[in-house]
Coordinates of N, CA and C in Angstrom, one line a residue:
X30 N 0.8 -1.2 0.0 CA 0.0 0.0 0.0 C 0.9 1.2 0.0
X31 N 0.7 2.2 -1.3 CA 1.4 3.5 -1.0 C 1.0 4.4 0.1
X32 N 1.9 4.8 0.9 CA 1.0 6.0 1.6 C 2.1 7.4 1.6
X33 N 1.2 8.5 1.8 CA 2.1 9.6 1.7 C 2.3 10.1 3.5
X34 N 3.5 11.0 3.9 CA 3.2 11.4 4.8 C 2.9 12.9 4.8
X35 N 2.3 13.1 6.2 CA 1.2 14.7 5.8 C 2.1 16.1 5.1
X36 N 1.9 16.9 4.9 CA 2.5 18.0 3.9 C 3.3 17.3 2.9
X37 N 4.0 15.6 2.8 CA 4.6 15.5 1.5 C 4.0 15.6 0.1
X38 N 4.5 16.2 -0.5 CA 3.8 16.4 -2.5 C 3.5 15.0 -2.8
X39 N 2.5 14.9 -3.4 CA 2.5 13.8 -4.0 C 1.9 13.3 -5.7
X40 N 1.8 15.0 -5.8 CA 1.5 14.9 -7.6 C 2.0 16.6 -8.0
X41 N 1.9 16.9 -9.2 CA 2.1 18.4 -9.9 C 1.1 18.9 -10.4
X42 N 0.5 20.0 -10.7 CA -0.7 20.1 -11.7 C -0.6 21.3 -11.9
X43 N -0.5 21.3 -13.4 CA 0.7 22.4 -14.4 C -1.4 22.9 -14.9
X44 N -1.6 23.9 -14.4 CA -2.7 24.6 -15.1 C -2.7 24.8 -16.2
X45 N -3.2 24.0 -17.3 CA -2.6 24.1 -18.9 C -4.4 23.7 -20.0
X46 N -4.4 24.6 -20.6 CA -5.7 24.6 -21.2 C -5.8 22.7 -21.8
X47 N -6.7 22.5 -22.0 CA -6.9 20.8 -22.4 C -6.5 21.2 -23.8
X48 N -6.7 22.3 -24.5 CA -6.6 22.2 -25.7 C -5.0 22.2 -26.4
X49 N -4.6 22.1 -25.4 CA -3.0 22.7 -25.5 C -2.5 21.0 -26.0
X50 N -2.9 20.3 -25.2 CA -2.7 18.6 -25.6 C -2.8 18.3 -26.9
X51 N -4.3 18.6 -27.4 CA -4.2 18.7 -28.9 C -3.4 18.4 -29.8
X52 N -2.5 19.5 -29.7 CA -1.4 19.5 -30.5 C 0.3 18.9 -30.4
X53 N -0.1 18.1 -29.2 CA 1.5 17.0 -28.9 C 0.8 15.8 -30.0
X54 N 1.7 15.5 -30.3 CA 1.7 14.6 -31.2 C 3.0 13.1 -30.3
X55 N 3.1 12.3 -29.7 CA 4.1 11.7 -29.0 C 4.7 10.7 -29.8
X56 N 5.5 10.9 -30.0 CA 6.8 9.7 -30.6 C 7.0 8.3 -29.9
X57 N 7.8 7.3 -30.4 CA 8.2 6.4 -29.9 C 9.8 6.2 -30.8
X58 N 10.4 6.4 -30.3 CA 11.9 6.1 -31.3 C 12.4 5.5 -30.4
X59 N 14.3 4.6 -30.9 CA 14.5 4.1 -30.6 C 16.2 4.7 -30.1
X60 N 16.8 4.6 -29.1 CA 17.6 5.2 -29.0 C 18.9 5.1 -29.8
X61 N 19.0 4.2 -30.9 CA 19.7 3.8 -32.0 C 19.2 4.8 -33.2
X62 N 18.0 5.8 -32.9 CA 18.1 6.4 -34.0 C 18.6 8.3 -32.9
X63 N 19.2 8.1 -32.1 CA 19.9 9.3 -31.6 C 21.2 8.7 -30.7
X64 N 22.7 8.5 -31.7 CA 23.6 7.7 -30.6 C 24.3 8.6 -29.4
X65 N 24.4 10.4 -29.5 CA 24.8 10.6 -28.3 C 23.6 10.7 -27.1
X66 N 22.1 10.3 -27.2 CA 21.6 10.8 -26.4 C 21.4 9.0 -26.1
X67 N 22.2 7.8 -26.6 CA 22.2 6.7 -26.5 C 23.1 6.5 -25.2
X68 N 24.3 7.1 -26.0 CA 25.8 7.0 -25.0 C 25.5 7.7 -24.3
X69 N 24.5 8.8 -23.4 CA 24.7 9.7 -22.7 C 23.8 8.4 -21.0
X70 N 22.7 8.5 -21.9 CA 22.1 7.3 -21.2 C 22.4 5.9 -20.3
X71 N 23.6 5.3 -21.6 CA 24.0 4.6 -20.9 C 25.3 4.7 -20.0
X72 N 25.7 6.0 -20.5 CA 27.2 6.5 -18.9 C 26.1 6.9 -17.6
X73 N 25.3 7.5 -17.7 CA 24.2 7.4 -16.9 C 23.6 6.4 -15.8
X74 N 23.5 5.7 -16.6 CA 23.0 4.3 -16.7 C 24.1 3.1 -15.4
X75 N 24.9 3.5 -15.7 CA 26.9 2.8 -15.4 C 26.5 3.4 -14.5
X76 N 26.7 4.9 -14.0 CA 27.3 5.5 -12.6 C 26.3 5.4 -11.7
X77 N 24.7 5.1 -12.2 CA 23.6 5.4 -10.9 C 23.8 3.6 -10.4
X78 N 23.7 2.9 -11.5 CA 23.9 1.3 -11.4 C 25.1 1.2 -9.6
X79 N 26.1 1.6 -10.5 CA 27.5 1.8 -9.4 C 27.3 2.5 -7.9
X80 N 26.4 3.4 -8.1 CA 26.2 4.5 -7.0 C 24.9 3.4 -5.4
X81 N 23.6 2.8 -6.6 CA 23.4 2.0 -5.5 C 23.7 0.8 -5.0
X82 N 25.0 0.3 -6.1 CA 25.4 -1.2 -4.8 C 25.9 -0.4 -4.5
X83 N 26.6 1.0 -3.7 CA 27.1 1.8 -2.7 C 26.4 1.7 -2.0
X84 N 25.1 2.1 -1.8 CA 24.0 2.3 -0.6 C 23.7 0.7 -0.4
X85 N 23.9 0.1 -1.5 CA 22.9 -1.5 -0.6 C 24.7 -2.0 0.6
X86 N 25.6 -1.5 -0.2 CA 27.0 -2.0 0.9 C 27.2 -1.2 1.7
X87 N 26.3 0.0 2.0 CA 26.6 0.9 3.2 C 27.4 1.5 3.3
X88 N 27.9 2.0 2.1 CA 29.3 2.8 2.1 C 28.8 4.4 2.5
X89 N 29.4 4.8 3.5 CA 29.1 6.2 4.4 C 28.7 7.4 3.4
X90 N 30.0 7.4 2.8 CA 29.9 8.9 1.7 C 28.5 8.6 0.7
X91 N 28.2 7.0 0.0 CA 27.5 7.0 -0.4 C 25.9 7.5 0.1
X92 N 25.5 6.6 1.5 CA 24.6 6.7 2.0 C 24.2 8.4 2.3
X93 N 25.5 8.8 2.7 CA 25.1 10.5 3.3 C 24.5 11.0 2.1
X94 N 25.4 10.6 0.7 CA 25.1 11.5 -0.6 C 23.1 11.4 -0.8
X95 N 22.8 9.7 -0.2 CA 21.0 9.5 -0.4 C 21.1 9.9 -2.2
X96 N 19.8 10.2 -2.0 CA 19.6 10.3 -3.7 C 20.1 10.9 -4.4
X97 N 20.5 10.6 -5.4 CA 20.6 11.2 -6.3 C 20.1 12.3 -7.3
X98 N 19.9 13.6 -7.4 CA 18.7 14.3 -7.5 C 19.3 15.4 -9.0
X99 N 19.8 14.8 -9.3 CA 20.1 15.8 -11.1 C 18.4 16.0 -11.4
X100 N 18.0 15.3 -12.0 CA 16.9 15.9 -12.8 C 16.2 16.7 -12.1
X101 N 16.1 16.6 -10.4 CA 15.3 17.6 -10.0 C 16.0 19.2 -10.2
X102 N 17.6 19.0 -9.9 CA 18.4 20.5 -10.3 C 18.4 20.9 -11.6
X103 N 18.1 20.4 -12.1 CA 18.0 20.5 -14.2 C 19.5 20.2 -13.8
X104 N 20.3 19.3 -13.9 CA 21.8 19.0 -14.3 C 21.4 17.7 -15.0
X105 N 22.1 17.8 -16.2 CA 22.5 16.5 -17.2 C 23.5 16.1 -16.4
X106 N 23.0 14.1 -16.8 CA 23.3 13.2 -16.4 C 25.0 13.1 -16.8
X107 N 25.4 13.8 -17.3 CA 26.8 13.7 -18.2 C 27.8 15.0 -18.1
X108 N 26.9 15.8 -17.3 CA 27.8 16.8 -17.5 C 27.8 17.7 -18.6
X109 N 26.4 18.2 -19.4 CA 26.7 18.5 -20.9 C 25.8 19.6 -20.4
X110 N 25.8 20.5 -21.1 CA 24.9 21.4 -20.8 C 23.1 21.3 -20.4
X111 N 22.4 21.6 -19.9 CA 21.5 21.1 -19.3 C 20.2 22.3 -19.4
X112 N 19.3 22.4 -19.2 CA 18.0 23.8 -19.5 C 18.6 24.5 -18.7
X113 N 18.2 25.9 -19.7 CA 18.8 27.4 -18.9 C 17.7 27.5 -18.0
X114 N 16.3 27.2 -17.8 CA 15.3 27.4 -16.9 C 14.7 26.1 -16.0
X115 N 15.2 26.1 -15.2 CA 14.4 24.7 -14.7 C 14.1 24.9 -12.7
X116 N 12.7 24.6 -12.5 CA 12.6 24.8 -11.5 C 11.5 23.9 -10.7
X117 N 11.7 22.8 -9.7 CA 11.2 22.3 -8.9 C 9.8 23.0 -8.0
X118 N 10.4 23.9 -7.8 CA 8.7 24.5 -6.5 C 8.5 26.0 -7.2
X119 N 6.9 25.4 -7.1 CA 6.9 27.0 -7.8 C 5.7 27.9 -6.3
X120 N 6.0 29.0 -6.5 CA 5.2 29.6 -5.9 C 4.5 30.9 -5.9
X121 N 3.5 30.7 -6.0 CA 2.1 31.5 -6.9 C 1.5 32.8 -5.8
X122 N 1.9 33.9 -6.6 CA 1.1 35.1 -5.4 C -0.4 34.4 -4.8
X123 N -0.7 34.7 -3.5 CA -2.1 34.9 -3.2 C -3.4 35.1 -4.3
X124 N -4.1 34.5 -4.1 CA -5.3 34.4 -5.3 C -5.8 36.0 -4.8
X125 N -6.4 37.1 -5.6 CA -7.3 38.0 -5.6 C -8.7 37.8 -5.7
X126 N -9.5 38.5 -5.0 CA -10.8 38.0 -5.2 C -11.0 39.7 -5.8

């Protein structure tokens, strides 16, 4: 059973007209048809792999580090340049009535 604990987030909800959907159209490719965003994936892929048999062996620096949290900082997984704008919590003036 999932449970949340009290004040934790437990979804996002981006105020976005329905019509805006409309116009995504979503792909399915294969990462053989883009090889650095292949290779970026799998060095990615290698260091998080590496990083938790560190926490299942209880290695101190590992455990203190706990998660891992790039994508929440906007930092690419590789070190490459990453979004000029990226931001986790947002917070919205007071509503006016």
């Amino acid at each position: 059973m999932l449970r949340f604990a009290k004040g934790e987030c437990f979804c996002f909800i981006a105020p976005v007209p329905h019509e805006t959907f409309d116009g995504i159209r979503p792909r399915i490719r294969s990462f053989d048809d883009d090889r650095a965003l292949k290779v970026a994936y799998e060095e990615w892929r290698s260091r998080r792999t590496t990083f938790q048999a560190r926490i299942a062996a209880g290695e101190p620096d590992a455990v203190h580090a706990g998660w891992q949290r790039d994508h929440i900082a906007g930092r690419d997984p590789v070190d490459r340049d990453g979004p000029t704008f990226h931001r986790t919590k947002r917070s919205l003036p007071k509503p006016v009535r």
